Short mmCIF file of C-alpha atoms in Angstrom, two decimals:
data_model
loop_
_atom_site.label_atom_id
_atom_site.label_comp_id
_atom_site.label_asym_id
_atom_site.label_seq_id
_atom_site.Cartn_x
_atom_site.Cartn_y
_atom_site.Cartn_z
CA MET A 1 20.30 -7.89 12.55
CA LEU A 2 21.17 -11.59 12.65
CA ASN A 3 18.54 -13.98 14.01
CA ILE A 4 18.79 -17.73 14.22
CA PHE A 5 15.97 -20.22 14.68
CA THR A 6 16.38 -23.60 16.32
CA LEU A 7 14.02 -26.53 16.73
CA ALA A 8 13.22 -27.75 20.23
CA ASN A 9 10.36 -30.13 21.03
CA GLY A 10 8.90 -29.46 17.59
CA ARG A 11 8.79 -25.70 18.15
CA LEU A 12 10.77 -22.93 16.48
CA PHE A 13 12.73 -20.70 18.84
CA GLN A 14 14.38 -17.42 17.91
CA GLU A 15 17.70 -16.06 19.15
CA GLU A 16 19.30 -12.73 18.26
CA ILE A 17 23.04 -13.14 17.68
CA GLU A 18 25.46 -10.37 18.62
CA SER A 19 28.83 -12.12 18.27
CA LEU A 20 30.56 -14.98 16.50
CA GLU A 21 30.84 -16.86 19.81
CA GLU A 22 27.06 -16.80 20.25
CA LEU A 23 26.58 -18.05 16.70
CA SER A 24 28.78 -21.09 17.36
CA GLN A 25 26.69 -22.10 20.40
CA PHE A 26 23.58 -23.03 18.41
CA GLN A 27 22.62 -25.49 15.72
CA PRO A 28 19.92 -23.59 13.83
CA ILE A 29 17.84 -24.68 10.86
CA TRP A 30 17.23 -21.07 9.79
CA VAL A 31 19.55 -18.07 9.83
CA ASP A 32 17.79 -14.81 9.02
CA LEU A 33 19.84 -11.72 8.15
CA GLU A 34 17.84 -8.48 8.07
CA SER A 35 19.89 -5.59 6.69
CA PRO A 36 23.09 -7.45 7.66
CA THR A 37 26.23 -5.54 8.48
CA LEU A 38 29.62 -6.44 7.05
CA GLU A 39 30.56 -7.89 10.42
CA GLU A 40 27.51 -10.17 10.50
CA LYS A 41 28.28 -11.37 6.98
CA ARG A 42 31.83 -12.09 8.12
CA TRP A 43 30.52 -14.19 11.01
CA VAL A 44 28.42 -16.26 8.62
CA LYS A 45 31.33 -16.74 6.24
CA GLN A 46 33.76 -17.61 9.02
CA TYR A 47 31.52 -20.11 10.80
CA TYR A 48 29.49 -21.61 7.95
CA GLY A 49 31.85 -21.01 5.04
CA LEU A 50 29.02 -19.25 3.22
CA SER A 51 29.73 -16.19 1.09
CA ILE A 52 26.68 -13.95 0.64
CA PRO A 53 26.65 -12.54 -2.92
CA GLU A 54 26.96 -8.78 -3.18
CA ASP A 55 23.93 -8.65 -5.48
CA ALA A 56 21.82 -10.89 -3.24
CA MET A 57 19.07 -8.28 -2.78
CA ASP A 58 19.42 -6.34 -6.02
CA GLU A 59 16.10 -5.55 -7.69
CA ASP A 60 17.46 -5.40 -11.22
CA ILE A 61 19.11 -8.81 -11.24
CA GLU A 62 18.57 -10.90 -14.37
CA GLU A 63 15.57 -13.20 -14.19
CA SER A 64 17.71 -16.21 -15.12
CA ALA A 65 19.90 -15.61 -12.05
CA ARG A 66 17.06 -15.66 -9.55
CA PHE A 67 16.75 -19.46 -9.32
CA TYR A 68 19.88 -21.58 -9.73
CA LYS A 69 22.12 -24.22 -8.17
CA GLU A 70 25.81 -23.71 -7.46
CA ASP A 71 28.54 -26.25 -8.12
CA ASN A 72 28.79 -26.86 -4.37
CA ASP A 73 25.08 -27.90 -4.34
CA GLU A 74 23.86 -24.63 -2.83
CA LEU A 75 20.38 -23.66 -4.00
CA HIS A 76 19.83 -19.94 -4.55
CA ILE A 77 16.31 -18.52 -4.68
CA ARG A 78 15.53 -14.83 -4.94
CA SER A 79 11.86 -14.12 -4.39
CA ASP A 80 9.72 -11.04 -3.75
CA PHE A 81 7.36 -10.79 -0.78
CA LEU A 82 4.45 -8.39 -0.57
CA VAL A 83 4.21 -5.68 2.08
CA ALA A 84 0.58 -4.48 1.97
CA ASP A 85 1.17 -1.16 3.69
CA ASP A 86 -1.77 1.25 3.38
CA GLU A 87 0.45 4.26 2.80
CA GLU A 88 3.16 2.72 0.61
CA PRO A 89 2.58 -0.85 -0.58
CA HIS A 90 5.70 -2.49 -2.02
CA THR A 91 7.59 -5.74 -2.36
CA VAL A 92 10.75 -6.84 -0.56
CA ARG A 93 13.38 -8.91 -2.34
CA VAL A 94 14.57 -11.85 -0.22
CA ALA A 95 17.53 -14.03 -1.13
CA PHE A 96 17.46 -17.64 0.12
CA ILE A 97 20.47 -19.96 0.19
CA LEU A 98 20.02 -23.62 1.08
CA ASN A 99 22.40 -26.59 1.05
CA MET A 100 20.85 -30.00 1.67
CA GLU A 101 23.43 -32.26 -0.01
CA ASN A 102 27.03 -31.16 0.53
CA ASP A 103 28.27 -32.73 3.78
CA GLU A 104 31.58 -30.87 3.56
CA LEU A 105 29.87 -27.56 4.37
CA LYS A 106 28.77 -26.67 7.88
CA SER A 107 25.83 -24.88 6.28
CA LYS A 108 24.17 -28.18 5.33
CA GLY A 109 20.58 -28.29 6.50
CA VAL A 110 20.47 -24.56 7.30
CA LEU A 111 18.32 -22.06 5.42
CA PHE A 112 19.80 -18.60 5.04
CA SER A 113 17.56 -15.62 4.21
CA ILE A 114 18.84 -12.14 3.44
CA HIS A 115 16.62 -9.07 3.11
CA ASP A 116 16.66 -5.32 3.74
CA GLU A 117 13.56 -4.96 5.93
CA ASP A 118 11.16 -6.99 8.01
CA VAL A 119 8.63 -9.00 6.04
CA PRO A 120 5.07 -9.63 7.35
CA VAL A 121 5.16 -13.22 6.06
CA PHE A 122 8.21 -13.95 8.21
CA ARG A 123 6.43 -12.65 11.31
CA LEU A 124 3.41 -14.79 10.45
CA LEU A 125 5.50 -17.94 10.16
CA ARG A 126 7.37 -17.26 13.41
CA MET A 127 4.09 -16.81 15.26
CA ARG A 128 2.65 -20.04 13.82
CA ALA A 129 5.77 -22.06 14.50
CA ARG A 130 5.80 -21.02 18.14
CA ARG A 131 2.16 -22.00 18.62
CA ALA A 132 2.01 -25.19 16.54
CA PRO A 133 4.44 -27.97 17.55
CA GLY A 134 5.60 -30.13 14.68
CA LEU A 135 4.77 -27.54 12.05
CA ILE A 136 8.40 -27.42 10.88
CA GLU A 137 10.80 -30.35 10.64
CA ASP A 138 13.78 -29.05 8.65
CA ALA A 139 15.12 -26.14 6.62
CA LYS A 140 13.20 -27.17 3.49
CA GLU A 141 10.02 -27.06 5.53
CA VAL A 142 10.83 -23.50 6.65
CA LEU A 143 11.18 -22.34 3.05
CA LEU A 144 8.04 -24.15 1.96
CA LYS A 145 6.02 -22.75 4.88
CA LEU A 146 7.23 -19.24 4.04
CA PHE A 147 5.77 -19.55 0.55
CA ASP A 148 2.62 -21.08 1.99
CA ALA A 149 2.29 -18.14 4.39
CA ASP A 150 2.94 -15.79 1.48
CA ALA A 151 -0.01 -17.29 -0.40
CA GLU A 152 -2.24 -16.85 2.64
CA TYR A 153 -1.01 -13.28 3.18
CA SER A 154 -1.84 -12.46 -0.43
CA ALA A 155 -5.28 -14.04 0.00
CA ASP A 156 -5.98 -12.01 3.15
CA THR A 157 -4.86 -8.82 1.40
CA LEU A 158 -7.05 -9.66 -1.57
CA GLU A 159 -10.03 -10.21 0.73
CA GLY A 160 -9.41 -6.83 2.34
CA ILE A 161 -9.33 -5.18 -1.08
CA TYR A 162 -12.62 -6.84 -1.99
CA ASP A 163 -14.25 -5.46 1.19
CA GLU A 164 -13.00 -1.97 0.36
CA VAL A 165 -14.19 -2.29 -3.23
CA GLU A 166 -17.64 -3.24 -1.94
CA LYS A 167 -17.76 0.03 0.02
CA VAL A 168 -16.75 1.94 -3.10
CA SER A 169 -19.39 0.05 -5.10
CA LYS A 170 -22.15 1.22 -2.76
CA LYS A 171 -21.05 4.83 -3.23
CA VAL A 172 -20.96 4.49 -7.01
CA LEU A 173 -24.31 2.72 -7.31
CA SER A 174 -26.09 5.03 -4.87
CA GLY A 175 -26.97 7.31 -7.79
CA ASP A 176 -25.90 10.47 -5.95
CA MET A 177 -22.51 10.94 -7.56
CA THR A 178 -21.09 14.43 -7.20
CA ASP A 179 -17.82 15.54 -8.77
CA ALA A 180 -16.12 15.59 -5.36
CA LEU A 181 -17.32 12.06 -4.55
CA ALA A 182 -16.29 10.90 -8.03
CA GLY A 183 -12.75 12.17 -7.43
CA GLU A 184 -12.63 10.34 -4.10
CA VAL A 185 -13.93 7.14 -5.67
CA LEU A 186 -11.45 7.27 -8.56
CA GLY A 187 -8.58 7.68 -6.09
CA ALA A 188 -9.73 4.66 -4.08
CA ILE A 189 -10.21 2.58 -7.23
CA ALA A 190 -6.71 3.46 -8.43
CA ARG A 191 -5.19 2.37 -5.09
CA HIS A 192 -7.08 -0.94 -5.13
CA GLU A 193 -6.11 -1.60 -8.74
CA ASP A 194 -2.46 -0.97 -7.91
CA MET A 195 -2.60 -3.33 -4.92
CA SER A 196 -4.36 -6.01 -6.96
CA GLY A 197 -1.62 -5.78 -9.57
CA ARG A 198 1.05 -6.16 -6.88
CA ILE A 199 -0.72 -9.23 -5.52
CA ARG A 200 -0.87 -10.81 -8.98
CA ARG A 201 2.84 -10.15 -9.50
CA ASN A 202 3.62 -11.57 -6.06
CA VAL A 203 1.58 -14.69 -6.80
CA MET A 204 3.42 -15.20 -10.09
CA ASP A 205 6.80 -14.84 -8.37
CA THR A 206 5.88 -17.27 -5.58
CA ARG A 207 4.62 -19.79 -8.13
CA ARG A 208 7.96 -19.67 -9.94
CA ALA A 209 9.90 -20.17 -6.70
CA VAL A 210 7.79 -23.16 -5.62
CA SER A 211 8.04 -24.68 -9.09
CA PHE A 212 11.83 -24.39 -8.90
CA MET A 213 11.84 -26.22 -5.57
CA MET A 214 9.77 -29.01 -7.10
CA ARG A 215 12.05 -29.29 -10.15
CA SER A 216 15.20 -29.37 -8.01
CA LYS A 217 14.03 -32.67 -6.43
CA MET A 218 14.87 -31.38 -2.97
CA LEU A 219 11.45 -32.19 -1.48
CA ASN A 220 10.26 -35.47 -0.07
CA GLY A 221 6.90 -36.95 -1.03
CA GLU A 222 4.88 -35.13 1.64
CA GLN A 223 6.60 -31.80 0.98
CA PHE A 224 6.14 -32.25 -2.77
CA GLU A 225 2.41 -32.68 -2.28
CA GLU A 226 2.35 -29.60 -0.05
CA ALA A 227 4.11 -27.64 -2.79
CA ARG A 228 1.47 -28.78 -5.28
CA GLN A 229 -1.21 -27.54 -2.90
CA ILE A 230 0.49 -24.14 -2.71
CA LEU A 231 0.43 -23.96 -6.51
CA ARG A 232 -3.28 -24.80 -6.49
CA ASP A 233 -3.86 -22.00 -3.98
CA MET A 234 -1.97 -19.64 -6.27
CA ASP A 235 -4.17 -20.65 -9.19
CA SER A 236 -7.29 -19.86 -7.16
CA LEU A 237 -5.83 -16.45 -6.27
CA ASP A 238 -5.34 -15.79 -9.97
CA SER A 239 -9.05 -16.31 -10.64
CA HIS A 240 -9.97 -14.04 -7.71
CA THR A 241 -7.65 -11.27 -8.88
CA ALA A 242 -9.13 -11.55 -12.40
CA PHE A 243 -12.63 -11.16 -10.94
CA LEU A 244 -11.48 -8.22 -8.84
CA PHE A 245 -9.90 -6.53 -11.85
CA ASP A 246 -13.19 -6.89 -13.74
CA LYS A 247 -15.12 -5.36 -10.85
CA ILE A 248 -12.65 -2.50 -10.52
CA ASN A 249 -12.86 -1.80 -14.25
CA PHE A 250 -16.67 -1.79 -14.02
CA LEU A 251 -16.61 0.70 -11.15
CA MET A 252 -14.09 2.83 -13.03
CA ASP A 253 -16.32 2.91 -16.13
CA ALA A 254 -19.42 3.62 -14.01
CA THR A 255 -17.72 6.47 -12.19
CA VAL A 256 -16.46 8.02 -15.42
CA GLY A 257 -20.01 7.62 -16.82
CA PHE A 258 -21.47 9.56 -13.89
CA ILE A 259 -18.86 12.28 -14.39
CA ASN A 260 -19.87 12.52 -18.05
CA ILE A 261 -23.55 12.73 -17.04
CA ASN A 262 -22.82 15.57 -14.65
CA GLN A 263 -20.87 17.37 -17.35
CA ASN A 264 -23.69 16.81 -19.84
CA LYS A 265 -26.12 18.39 -17.40
CA ILE A 266 -24.00 21.51 -17.26
CA ILE A 267 -23.63 21.59 -21.03
CA LYS A 268 -27.41 21.11 -21.37
CA ILE A 269 -28.09 24.12 -19.18
CA PHE A 270 -25.77 26.26 -21.29
CA SER A 271 -27.43 24.97 -24.47
CA VAL A 272 -30.92 25.76 -23.16
CA ALA A 273 -29.81 29.22 -22.06
CA SER A 274 -28.28 29.87 -25.49
CA VAL A 275 -31.46 28.80 -27.31
CA ALA A 276 -33.67 30.80 -24.92
CA LEU A 277 -31.64 33.94 -25.55
CA LEU A 278 -31.84 33.70 -29.32
CA PRO A 279 -35.33 35.34 -29.69
CA PRO A 280 -34.45 38.34 -27.46
CA THR A 281 -31.24 38.75 -29.44
CA LEU A 282 -33.20 38.69 -32.68
CA ILE A 283 -35.66 41.32 -31.39
CA ALA A 284 -32.82 43.52 -30.16
CA SER A 285 -31.09 43.20 -33.53
CA VAL A 286 -34.24 44.12 -35.50
CA TYR A 287 -35.17 47.14 -33.39
CA GLY A 288 -31.56 48.19 -33.20
CA MET A 289 -31.46 48.92 -36.92
CA ASN A 290 -31.48 52.54 -38.00
CA LEU A 291 -35.01 52.35 -39.43
CA LYS A 292 -38.40 53.81 -38.63
CA PHE A 293 -40.88 51.25 -37.27
CA PRO A 294 -44.59 52.24 -37.43
CA GLU A 295 -45.50 50.45 -34.19
CA LEU A 296 -42.78 52.30 -32.31
CA GLU A 297 -43.96 55.65 -33.67
CA PHE A 298 -47.53 54.74 -32.66
CA LEU A 299 -46.49 53.81 -29.10
CA GLY A 300 -44.47 56.96 -28.68
CA ALA A 301 -42.97 57.05 -25.17
CA TRP A 302 -44.06 53.41 -24.57
CA ASN A 303 -41.83 51.98 -27.26
CA TYR A 304 -39.03 51.13 -24.82
CA PRO A 305 -41.30 49.18 -22.35
CA TYR A 306 -42.86 47.47 -25.36
CA THR A 307 -39.47 46.31 -26.68
CA VAL A 308 -38.27 45.09 -23.29
CA THR A 309 -41.54 43.21 -22.73
CA MET A 310 -41.18 41.54 -26.13
CA MET A 311 -37.63 40.46 -25.31
CA VAL A 312 -38.56 39.06 -21.86
CA ALA A 313 -41.58 37.22 -23.25
CA SER A 314 -39.57 35.73 -26.10
CA ALA A 315 -37.09 34.36 -23.51
CA LEU A 316 -39.72 33.01 -21.09
CA VAL A 317 -41.80 31.18 -23.69
CA PRO A 318 -38.91 28.85 -24.76
CA MET A 319 -38.00 28.27 -21.10
CA TRP A 320 -41.61 27.31 -20.33
CA TYR A 321 -41.64 24.95 -23.31
CA PHE A 322 -38.34 23.33 -22.29
CA ARG A 323 -39.56 22.88 -18.71
CA LYS A 324 -42.83 21.34 -19.92
CA ARG A 325 -40.89 18.84 -22.03
CA GLY A 326 -38.67 17.97 -19.05
CA TRP A 327 -35.45 19.15 -20.68
CA LEU A 328 -34.40 21.22 -17.66
CA LYS A 329 -34.22 18.22 -15.25
#
């Protein structure tokens, strides 16, 4: 899918392009290629003279090749954007190409973005740009606003995680932690920890991309200050993720502690039962010897009830003592 975005009266308008002729009718500031076909890449190359690298969206590209400037003054930025899906959270690699200096290229002043799937941050920016006139002035502003929206998207996701962690915290601290509830809590904690880690990685990647834009001297004074504000927002997200990691680790330790307590209760019951059965075992062992016992000969036919009564009493007395001491609770 090939979408172009043009500026009109300070607003960003979207057009879906289905032919090379349609592409030549507009003067966009942003060309977005989502899972582009070979034909769409050919249109871009033929009209703008821009060759999209084959490895533009590769995940295993070298880190040093993610931010660089070509000899023809094209800036290349490969950045990851978070998709906070409840079922399968992941990141999407987006390749940006921007030329703001070379007048010989028709691509001057146009931001090109290439990615394999739709990105929530892109939808957020499109919605804002349609509602807020003057939000975007040029292609550099589009790229900067995308990273700004990415920071806000990460913050919103982080806030949602915190709300979910609060619900988990109430379950853990309620004091009524069963093994089934503990398993549910551990699963939720693991999901939140994974998402928090993805947010931290996304924040680090966005910080690197914004820092590259600042070092490339492509921003004017106002845009440079906006980039610095984005970096400050990223720093605040770092502190929030650190706090969230600490809280998640606390809940993890507390949950594991409750599991250990439940296991200790079971082990305690087995220990008490073992100790309580020791006296009856001793009595059975003594009277089971092939010897003549005077008391048994005196009791005659009552020797069996006498032995059983002794065994039951020797088991009940320890149990009564353990209950009195509170060891059975």
